[in-house]
PDB file of C-alpha atoms and ligand atoms in Angstrom:
ATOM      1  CA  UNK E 107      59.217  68.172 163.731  1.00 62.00           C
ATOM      2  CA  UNK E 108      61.619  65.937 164.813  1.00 75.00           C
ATOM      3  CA  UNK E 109      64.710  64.740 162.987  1.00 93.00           C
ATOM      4  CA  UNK E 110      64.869  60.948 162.427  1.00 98.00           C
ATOM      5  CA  UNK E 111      65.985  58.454 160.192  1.00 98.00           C
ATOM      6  CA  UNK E 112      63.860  56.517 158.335  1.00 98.00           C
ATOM      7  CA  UNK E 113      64.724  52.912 157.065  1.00 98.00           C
ATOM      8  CA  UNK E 114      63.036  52.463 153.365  1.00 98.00           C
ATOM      9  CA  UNK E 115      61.980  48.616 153.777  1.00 97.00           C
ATOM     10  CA  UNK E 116      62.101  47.397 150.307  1.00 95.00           C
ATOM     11  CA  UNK E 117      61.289  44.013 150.367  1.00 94.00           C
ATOM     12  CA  UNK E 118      59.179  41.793 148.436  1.00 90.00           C
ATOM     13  CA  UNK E 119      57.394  39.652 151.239  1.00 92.00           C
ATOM     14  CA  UNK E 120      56.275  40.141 154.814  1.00 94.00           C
ATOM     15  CA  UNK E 121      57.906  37.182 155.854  1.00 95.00           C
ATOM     16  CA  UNK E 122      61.323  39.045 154.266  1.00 96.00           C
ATOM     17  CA  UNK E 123      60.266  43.017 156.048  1.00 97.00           C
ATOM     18  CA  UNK E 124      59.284  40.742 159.673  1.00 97.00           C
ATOM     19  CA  UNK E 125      62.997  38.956 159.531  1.00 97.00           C
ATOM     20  CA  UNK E 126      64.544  42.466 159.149  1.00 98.00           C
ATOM     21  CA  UNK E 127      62.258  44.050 161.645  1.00 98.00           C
ATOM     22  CA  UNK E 128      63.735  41.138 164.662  1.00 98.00           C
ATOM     23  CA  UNK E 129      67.147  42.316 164.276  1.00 98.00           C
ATOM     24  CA  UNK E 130      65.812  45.848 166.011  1.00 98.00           C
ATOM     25  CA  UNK E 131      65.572  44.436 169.704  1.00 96.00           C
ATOM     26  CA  UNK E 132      66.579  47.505 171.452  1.00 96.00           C
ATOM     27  CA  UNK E 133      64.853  50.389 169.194  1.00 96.00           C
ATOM     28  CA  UNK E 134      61.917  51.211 166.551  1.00 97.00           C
ATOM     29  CA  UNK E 135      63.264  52.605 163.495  1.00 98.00           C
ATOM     30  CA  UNK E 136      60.652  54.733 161.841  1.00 98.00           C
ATOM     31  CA  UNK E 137      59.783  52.548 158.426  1.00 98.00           C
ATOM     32  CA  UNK E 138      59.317  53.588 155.553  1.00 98.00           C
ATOM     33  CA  UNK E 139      56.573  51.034 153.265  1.00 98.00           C
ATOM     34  CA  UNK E 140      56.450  51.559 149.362  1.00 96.00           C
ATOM     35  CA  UNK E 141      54.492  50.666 146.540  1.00 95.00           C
ATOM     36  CA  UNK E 142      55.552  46.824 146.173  1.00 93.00           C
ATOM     37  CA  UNK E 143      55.004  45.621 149.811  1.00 95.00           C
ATOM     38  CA  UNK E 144      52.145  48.027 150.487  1.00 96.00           C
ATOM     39  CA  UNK E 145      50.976  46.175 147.190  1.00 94.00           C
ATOM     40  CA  UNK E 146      52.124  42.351 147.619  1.00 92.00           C
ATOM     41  CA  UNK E 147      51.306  42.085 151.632  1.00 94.00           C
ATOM     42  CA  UNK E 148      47.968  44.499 151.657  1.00 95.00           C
ATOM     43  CA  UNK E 149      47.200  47.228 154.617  1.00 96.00           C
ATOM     44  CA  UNK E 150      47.561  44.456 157.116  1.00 96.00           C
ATOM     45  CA  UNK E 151      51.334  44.669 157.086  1.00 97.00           C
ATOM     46  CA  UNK E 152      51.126  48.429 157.847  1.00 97.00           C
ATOM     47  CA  UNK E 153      48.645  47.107 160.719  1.00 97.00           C
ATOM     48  CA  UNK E 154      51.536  44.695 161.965  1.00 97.00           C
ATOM     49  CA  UNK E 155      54.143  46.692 161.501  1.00 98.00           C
ATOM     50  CA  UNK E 156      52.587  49.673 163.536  1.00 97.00           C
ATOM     51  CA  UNK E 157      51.607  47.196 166.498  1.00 97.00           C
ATOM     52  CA  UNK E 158      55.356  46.359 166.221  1.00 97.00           C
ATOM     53  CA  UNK E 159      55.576  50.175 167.807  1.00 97.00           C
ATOM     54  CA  UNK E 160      57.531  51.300 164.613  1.00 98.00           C
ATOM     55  CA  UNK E 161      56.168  54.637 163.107  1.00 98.00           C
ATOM     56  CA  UNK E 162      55.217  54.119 159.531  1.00 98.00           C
ATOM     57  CA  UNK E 163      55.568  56.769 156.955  1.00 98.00           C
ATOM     58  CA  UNK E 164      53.474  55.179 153.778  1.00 98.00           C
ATOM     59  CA  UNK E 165      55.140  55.764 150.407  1.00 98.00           C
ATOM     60  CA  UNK E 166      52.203  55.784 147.759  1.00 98.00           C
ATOM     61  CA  UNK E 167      52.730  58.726 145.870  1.00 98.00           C
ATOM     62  CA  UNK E 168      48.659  59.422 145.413  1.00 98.00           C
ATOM     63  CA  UNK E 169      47.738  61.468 142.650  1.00 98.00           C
ATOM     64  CA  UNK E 170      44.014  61.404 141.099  1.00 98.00           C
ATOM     65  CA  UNK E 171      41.286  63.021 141.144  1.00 98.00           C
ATOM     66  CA  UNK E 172      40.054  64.862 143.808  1.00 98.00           C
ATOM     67  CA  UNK E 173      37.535  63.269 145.518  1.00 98.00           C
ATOM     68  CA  UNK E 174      39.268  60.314 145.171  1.00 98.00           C
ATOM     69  CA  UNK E 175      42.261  61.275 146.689  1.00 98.00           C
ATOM     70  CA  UNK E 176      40.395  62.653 149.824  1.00 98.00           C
ATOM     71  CA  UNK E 177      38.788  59.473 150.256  1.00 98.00           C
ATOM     72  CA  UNK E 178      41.678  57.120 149.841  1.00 98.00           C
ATOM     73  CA  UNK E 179      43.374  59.664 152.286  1.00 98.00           C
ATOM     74  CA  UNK E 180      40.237  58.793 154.538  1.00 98.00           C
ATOM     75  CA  UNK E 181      41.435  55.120 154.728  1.00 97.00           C
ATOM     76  CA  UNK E 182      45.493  55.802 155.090  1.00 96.00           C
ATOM     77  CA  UNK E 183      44.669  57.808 157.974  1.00 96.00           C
ATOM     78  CA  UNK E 184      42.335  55.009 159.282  1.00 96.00           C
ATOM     79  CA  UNK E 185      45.386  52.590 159.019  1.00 96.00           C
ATOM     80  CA  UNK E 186      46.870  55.215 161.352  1.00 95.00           C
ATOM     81  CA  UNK E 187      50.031  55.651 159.595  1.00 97.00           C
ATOM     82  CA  UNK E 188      52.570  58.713 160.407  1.00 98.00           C
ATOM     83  CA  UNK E 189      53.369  60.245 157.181  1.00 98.00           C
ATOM     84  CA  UNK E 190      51.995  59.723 153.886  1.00 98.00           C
ATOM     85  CA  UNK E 191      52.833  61.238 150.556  1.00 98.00           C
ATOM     86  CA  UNK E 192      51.372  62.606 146.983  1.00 98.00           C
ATOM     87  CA  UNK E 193      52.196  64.119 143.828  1.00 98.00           C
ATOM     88  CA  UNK E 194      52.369  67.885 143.766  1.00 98.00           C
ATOM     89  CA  UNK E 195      51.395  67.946 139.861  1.00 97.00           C
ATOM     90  CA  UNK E 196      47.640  66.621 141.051  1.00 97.00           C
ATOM     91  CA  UNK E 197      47.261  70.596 141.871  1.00 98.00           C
ATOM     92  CA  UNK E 198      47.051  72.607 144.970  1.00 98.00           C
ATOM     93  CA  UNK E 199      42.653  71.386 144.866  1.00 98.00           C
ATOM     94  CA  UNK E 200      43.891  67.485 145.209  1.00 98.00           C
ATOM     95  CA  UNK E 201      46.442  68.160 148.120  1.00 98.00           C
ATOM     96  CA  UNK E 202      43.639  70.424 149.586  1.00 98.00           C
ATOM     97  CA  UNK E 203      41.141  67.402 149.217  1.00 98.00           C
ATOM     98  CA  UNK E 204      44.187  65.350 150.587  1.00 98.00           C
ATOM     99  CA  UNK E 205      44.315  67.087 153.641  1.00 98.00           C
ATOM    100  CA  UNK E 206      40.509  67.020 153.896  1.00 98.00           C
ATOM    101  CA  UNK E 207      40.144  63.371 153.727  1.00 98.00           C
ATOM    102  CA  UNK E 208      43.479  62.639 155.875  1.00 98.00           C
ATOM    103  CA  UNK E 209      42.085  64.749 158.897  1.00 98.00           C
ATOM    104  CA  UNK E 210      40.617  63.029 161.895  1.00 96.00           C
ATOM    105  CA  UNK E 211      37.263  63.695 163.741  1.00 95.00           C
ATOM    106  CA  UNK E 212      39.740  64.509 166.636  1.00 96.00           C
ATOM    107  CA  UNK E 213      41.434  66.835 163.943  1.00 96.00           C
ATOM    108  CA  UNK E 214      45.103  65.014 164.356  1.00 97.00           C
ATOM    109  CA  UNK E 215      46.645  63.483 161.109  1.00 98.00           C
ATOM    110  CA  UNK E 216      49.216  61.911 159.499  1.00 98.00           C
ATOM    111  CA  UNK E 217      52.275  64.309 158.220  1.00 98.00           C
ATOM    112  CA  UNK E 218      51.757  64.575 154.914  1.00 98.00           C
ATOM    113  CA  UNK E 219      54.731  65.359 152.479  1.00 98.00           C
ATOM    114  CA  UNK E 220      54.440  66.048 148.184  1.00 98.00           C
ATOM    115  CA  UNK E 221      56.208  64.517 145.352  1.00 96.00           C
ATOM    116  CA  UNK E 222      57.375  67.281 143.828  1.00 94.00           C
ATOM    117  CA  UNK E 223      59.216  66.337 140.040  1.00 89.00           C
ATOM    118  CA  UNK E 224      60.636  62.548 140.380  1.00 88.00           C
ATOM    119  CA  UNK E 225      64.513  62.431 140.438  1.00 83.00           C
ATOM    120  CA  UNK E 226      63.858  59.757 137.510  1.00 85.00           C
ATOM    121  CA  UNK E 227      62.481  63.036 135.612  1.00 88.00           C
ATOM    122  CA  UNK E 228      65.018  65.282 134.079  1.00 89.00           C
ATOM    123  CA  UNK E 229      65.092  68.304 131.902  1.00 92.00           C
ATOM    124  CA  UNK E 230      65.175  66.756 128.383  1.00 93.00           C
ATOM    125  CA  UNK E 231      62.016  64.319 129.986  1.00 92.00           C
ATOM    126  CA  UNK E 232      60.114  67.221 131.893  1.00 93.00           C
ATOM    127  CA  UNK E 233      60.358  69.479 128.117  1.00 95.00           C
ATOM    128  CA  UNK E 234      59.446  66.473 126.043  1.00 95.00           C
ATOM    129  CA  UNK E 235      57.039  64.436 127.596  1.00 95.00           C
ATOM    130  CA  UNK E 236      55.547  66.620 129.912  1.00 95.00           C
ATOM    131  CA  UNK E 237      56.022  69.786 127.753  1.00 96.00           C
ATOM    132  CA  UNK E 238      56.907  72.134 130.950  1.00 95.00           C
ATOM    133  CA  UNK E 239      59.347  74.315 129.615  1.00 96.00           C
ATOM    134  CA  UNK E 240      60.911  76.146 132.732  1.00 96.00           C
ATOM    135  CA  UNK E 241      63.634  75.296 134.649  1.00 95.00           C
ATOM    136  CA  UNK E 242      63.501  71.979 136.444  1.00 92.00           C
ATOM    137  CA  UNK E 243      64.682  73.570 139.716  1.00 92.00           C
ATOM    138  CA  UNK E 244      61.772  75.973 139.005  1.00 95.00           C
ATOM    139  CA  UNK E 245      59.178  73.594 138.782  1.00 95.00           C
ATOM    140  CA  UNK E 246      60.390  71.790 142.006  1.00 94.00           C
ATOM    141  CA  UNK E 247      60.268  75.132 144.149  1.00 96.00           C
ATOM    142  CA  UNK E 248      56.922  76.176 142.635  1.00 97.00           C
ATOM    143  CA  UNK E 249      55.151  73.062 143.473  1.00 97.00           C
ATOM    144  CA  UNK E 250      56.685  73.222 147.241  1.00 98.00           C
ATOM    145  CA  UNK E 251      55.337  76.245 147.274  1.00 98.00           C
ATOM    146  CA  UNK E 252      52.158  75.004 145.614  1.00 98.00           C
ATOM    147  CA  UNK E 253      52.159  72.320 148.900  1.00 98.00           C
ATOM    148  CA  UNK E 254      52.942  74.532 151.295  1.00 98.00           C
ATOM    149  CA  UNK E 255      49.758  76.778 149.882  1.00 98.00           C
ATOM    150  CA  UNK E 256      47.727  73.856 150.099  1.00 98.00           C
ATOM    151  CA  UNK E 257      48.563  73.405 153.281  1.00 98.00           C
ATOM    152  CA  UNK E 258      51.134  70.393 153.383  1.00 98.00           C
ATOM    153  CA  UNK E 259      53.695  69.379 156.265  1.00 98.00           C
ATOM    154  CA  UNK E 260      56.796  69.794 153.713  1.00 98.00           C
ATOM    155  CA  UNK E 261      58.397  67.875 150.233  1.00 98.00           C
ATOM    156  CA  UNK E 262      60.337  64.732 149.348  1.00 96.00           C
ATOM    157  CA  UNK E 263      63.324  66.282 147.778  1.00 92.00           C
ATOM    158  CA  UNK E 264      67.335  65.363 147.234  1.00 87.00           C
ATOM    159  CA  UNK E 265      69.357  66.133 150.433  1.00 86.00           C
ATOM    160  CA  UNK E 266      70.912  68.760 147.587  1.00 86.00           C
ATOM    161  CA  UNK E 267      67.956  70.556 147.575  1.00 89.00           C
ATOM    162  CA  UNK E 268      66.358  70.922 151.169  1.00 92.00           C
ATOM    163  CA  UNK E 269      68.212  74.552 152.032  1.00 92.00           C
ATOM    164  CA  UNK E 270      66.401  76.111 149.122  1.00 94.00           C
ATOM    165  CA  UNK E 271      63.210  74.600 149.926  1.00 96.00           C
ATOM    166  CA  UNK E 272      63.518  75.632 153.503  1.00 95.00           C
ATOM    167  CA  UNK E 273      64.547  79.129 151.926  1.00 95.00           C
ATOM    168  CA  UNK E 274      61.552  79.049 149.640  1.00 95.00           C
ATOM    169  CA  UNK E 275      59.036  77.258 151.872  1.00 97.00           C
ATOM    170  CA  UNK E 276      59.960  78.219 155.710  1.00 96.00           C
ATOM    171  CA  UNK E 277      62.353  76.954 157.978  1.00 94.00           C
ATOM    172  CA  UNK E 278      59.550  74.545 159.449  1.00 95.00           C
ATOM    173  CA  UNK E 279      58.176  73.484 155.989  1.00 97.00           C
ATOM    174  CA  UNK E 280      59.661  69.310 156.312  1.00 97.00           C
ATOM    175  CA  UNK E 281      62.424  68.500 153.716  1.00 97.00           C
ATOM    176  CA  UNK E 282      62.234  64.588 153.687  1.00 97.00           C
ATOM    177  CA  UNK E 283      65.547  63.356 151.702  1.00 95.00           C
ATOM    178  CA  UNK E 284      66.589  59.899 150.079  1.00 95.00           C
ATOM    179  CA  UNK E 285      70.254  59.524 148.421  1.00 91.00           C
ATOM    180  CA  UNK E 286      72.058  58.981 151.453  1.00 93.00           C
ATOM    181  CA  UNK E 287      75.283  57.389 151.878  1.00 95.00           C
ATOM    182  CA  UNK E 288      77.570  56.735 154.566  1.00 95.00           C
ATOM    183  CA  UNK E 289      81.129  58.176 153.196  1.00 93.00           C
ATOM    184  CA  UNK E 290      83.014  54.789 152.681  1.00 92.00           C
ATOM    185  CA  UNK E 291      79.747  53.141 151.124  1.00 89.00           C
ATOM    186  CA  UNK E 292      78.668  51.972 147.765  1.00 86.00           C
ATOM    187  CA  UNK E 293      76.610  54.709 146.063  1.00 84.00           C
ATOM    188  CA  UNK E 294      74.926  51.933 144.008  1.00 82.00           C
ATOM    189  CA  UNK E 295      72.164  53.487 141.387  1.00 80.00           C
ATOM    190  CA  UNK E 296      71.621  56.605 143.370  1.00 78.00           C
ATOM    191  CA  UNK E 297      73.294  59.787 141.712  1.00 78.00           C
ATOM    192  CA  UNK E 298      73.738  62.916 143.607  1.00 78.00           C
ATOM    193  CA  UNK E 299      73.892  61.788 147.169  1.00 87.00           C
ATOM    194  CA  UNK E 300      75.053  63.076 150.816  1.00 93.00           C
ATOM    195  CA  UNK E 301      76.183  60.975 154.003  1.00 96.00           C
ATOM    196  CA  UNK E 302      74.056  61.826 156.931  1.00 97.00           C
ATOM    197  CA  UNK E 303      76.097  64.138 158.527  1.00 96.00           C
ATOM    198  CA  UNK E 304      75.949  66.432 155.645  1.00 95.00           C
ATOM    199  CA  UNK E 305      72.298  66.153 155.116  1.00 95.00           C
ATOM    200  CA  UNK E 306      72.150  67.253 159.005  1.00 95.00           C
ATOM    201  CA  UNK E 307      74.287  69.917 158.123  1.00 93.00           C
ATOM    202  CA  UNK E 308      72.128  71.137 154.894  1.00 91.00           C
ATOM    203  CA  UNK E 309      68.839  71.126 157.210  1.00 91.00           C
ATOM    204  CA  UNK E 310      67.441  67.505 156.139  1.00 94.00           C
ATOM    205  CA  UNK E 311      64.415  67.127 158.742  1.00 96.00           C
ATOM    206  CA  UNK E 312      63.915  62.982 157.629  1.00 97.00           C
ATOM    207  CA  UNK E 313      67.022  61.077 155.875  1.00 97.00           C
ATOM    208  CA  UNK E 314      65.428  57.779 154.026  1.00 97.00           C
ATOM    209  CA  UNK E 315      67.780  55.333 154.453  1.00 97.00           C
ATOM    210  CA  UNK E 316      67.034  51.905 152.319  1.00 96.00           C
ATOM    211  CA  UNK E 317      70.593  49.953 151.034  1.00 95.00           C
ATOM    212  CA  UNK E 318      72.798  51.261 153.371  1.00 97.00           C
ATOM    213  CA  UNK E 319      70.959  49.597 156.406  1.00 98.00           C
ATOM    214  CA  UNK E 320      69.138  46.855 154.721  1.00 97.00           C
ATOM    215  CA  UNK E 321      72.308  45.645 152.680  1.00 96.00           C
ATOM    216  CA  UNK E 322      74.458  45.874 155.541  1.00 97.00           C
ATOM    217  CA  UNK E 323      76.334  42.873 157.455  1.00 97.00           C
ATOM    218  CA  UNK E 324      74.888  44.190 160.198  1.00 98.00           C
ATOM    219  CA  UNK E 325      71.499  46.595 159.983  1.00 98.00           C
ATOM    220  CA  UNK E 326      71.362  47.494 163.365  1.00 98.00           C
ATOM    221  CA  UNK E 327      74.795  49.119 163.458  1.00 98.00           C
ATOM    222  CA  UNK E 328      74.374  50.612 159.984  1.00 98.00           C
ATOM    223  CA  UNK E 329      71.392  52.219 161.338  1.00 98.00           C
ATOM    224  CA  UNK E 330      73.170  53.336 164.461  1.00 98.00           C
ATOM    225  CA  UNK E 331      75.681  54.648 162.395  1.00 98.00           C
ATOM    226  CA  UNK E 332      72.869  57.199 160.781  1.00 98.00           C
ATOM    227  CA  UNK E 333      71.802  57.922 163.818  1.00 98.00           C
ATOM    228  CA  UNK E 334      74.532  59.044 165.389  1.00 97.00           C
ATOM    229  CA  UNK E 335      75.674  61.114 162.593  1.00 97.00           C
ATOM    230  CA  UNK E 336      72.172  62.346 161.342  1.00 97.00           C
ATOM    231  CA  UNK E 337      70.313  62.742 164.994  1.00 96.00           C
ATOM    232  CA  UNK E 338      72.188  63.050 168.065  1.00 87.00           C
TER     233      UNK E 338
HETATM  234  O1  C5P G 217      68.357  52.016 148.955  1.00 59.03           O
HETATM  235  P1  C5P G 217      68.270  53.501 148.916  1.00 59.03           P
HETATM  236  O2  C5P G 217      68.900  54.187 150.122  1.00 59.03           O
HETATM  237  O3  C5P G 217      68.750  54.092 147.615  1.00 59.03           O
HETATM  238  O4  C5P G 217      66.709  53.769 149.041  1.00 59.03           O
HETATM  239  C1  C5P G 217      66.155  55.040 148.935  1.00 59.03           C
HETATM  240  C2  C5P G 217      64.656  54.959 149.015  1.00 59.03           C
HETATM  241  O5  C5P G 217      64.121  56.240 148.741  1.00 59.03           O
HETATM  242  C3  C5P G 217      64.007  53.999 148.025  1.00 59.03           C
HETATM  243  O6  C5P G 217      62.829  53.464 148.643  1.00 59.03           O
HETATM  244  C4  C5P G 217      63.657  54.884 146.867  1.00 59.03           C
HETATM  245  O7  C5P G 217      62.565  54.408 146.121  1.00 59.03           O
HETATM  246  C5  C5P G 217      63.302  56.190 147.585  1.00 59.03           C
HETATM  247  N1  C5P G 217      63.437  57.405 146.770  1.00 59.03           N
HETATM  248  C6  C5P G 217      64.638  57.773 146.169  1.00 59.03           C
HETATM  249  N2  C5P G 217      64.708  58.926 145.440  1.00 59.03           N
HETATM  250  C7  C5P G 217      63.630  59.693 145.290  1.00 59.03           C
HETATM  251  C8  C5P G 217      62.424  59.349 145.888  1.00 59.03           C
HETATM  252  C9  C5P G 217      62.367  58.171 146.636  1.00 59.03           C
HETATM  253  O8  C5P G 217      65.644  57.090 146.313  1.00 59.03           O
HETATM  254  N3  C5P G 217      63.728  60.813 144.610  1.00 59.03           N
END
């Protein structure tokens, strides 16, 4: 798989996400498309953005039952997106359904990458509330493994994290990694983070870039910036 970077578009309106998008005249940045324009704007934005010629990777974090995660993977796949993503903790049968209902008569599909514990989630939260008891760096390499058994392209996981998961999971198992930073930037909310050169360095396959870029004075070179120190 190849390494890219991916620009988290976190905006509240499609007229806000289409502004953005014109800056790009000479190149597509692969987009990433969460849970509040996915939400607000419907599937048609993933429908305009993809005729746009960007690559799409759909942030929706699916995690049910299931049957009903195969067949809402059915649709995803129908919107033709290029990665998609799920909770590991729905159990290797859901990502196995996943799978199922993401795969094409023509048997292509979207990548698709787990959740494994939320970086909101910590210790003290995953004993308390969730009453897991190991080890939270445990649980995060047991349920890549869990994907990986099921299946799955690779993990969404801290830029900290993808050497062990590549250790644990195979050098071609897809570490996909937010909390990037260029070196002389604001680190903002985000906690343990890496500039794109070192996440190259650890063996990041995706960096998911969203403030960085989109809070720049200028996006495009922000976004040149990654790429130059992430890809080429
Ligand atoms: O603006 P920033 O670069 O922090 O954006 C990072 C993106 O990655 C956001 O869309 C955020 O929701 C997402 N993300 C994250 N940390 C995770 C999982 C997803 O920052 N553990």
């Amino acid at each position: 798989m190849g390494k890219d970077v991916i620009i988290a578009c976190d905006f509240p309106s499609k007229e806000k996400v289409m502004s953005f998008l014109d800056l790009f005249t000479d190149e597509k940045p692969f987009v990433k498309i969460g849970m509040e324009l996915f939400y607000g704007a419907g599937p048609e934005i993933v429908r305009e953005i993809k005729a746009r010629g960007h690559k799409i990777f759909l942030d929706l974090k699916l995690h049910d039952i299931p049957n009903t995660v195969k067949s809402a993977m059915a649709v995803l796949s129908g919107l033709d997106v290029d990665m998609t993503n799920l909770h590991a903790s729905g159990t290797v049968r859901m990502m196995e359904a996943a799978i199922e209902g993401l795969t094409r008569a023509d048997g292509t599909r979207p990548i698709l990458i787990a959740v494994t514990q939320l970086t909101s989630t910590d210790q003290e939260a995953m004993e308390n509330d969730l009453l897991i008891k190991e080890p939270i760096d445990k649980v995060v390499m047991h349920y890549a493994a869990n994907a990986a058994k099921a299946g799955l392209d690779g993990v969404v996981c801290s830029p900290l994290e993808a050497g062990k998961v590549h250790d644990t999971c195979g050098k071609d198992f897809v570490t996909v990694t937010p909390g990037v930073r260029f070196a002389d930037g604001d680190i903002g909310d985000q906690k343990r983070v890496m500039t794109p050169a070192e996440a190259k360095k650890i063996g990041s396959d995706y960096i998911v870039v969203g403030r960085p870029i989109t809070g720049a004075t200028d996006p495009v070179a922000a976004y040149r910036r990654c790429v130059a120190e992430f890809v080429d």
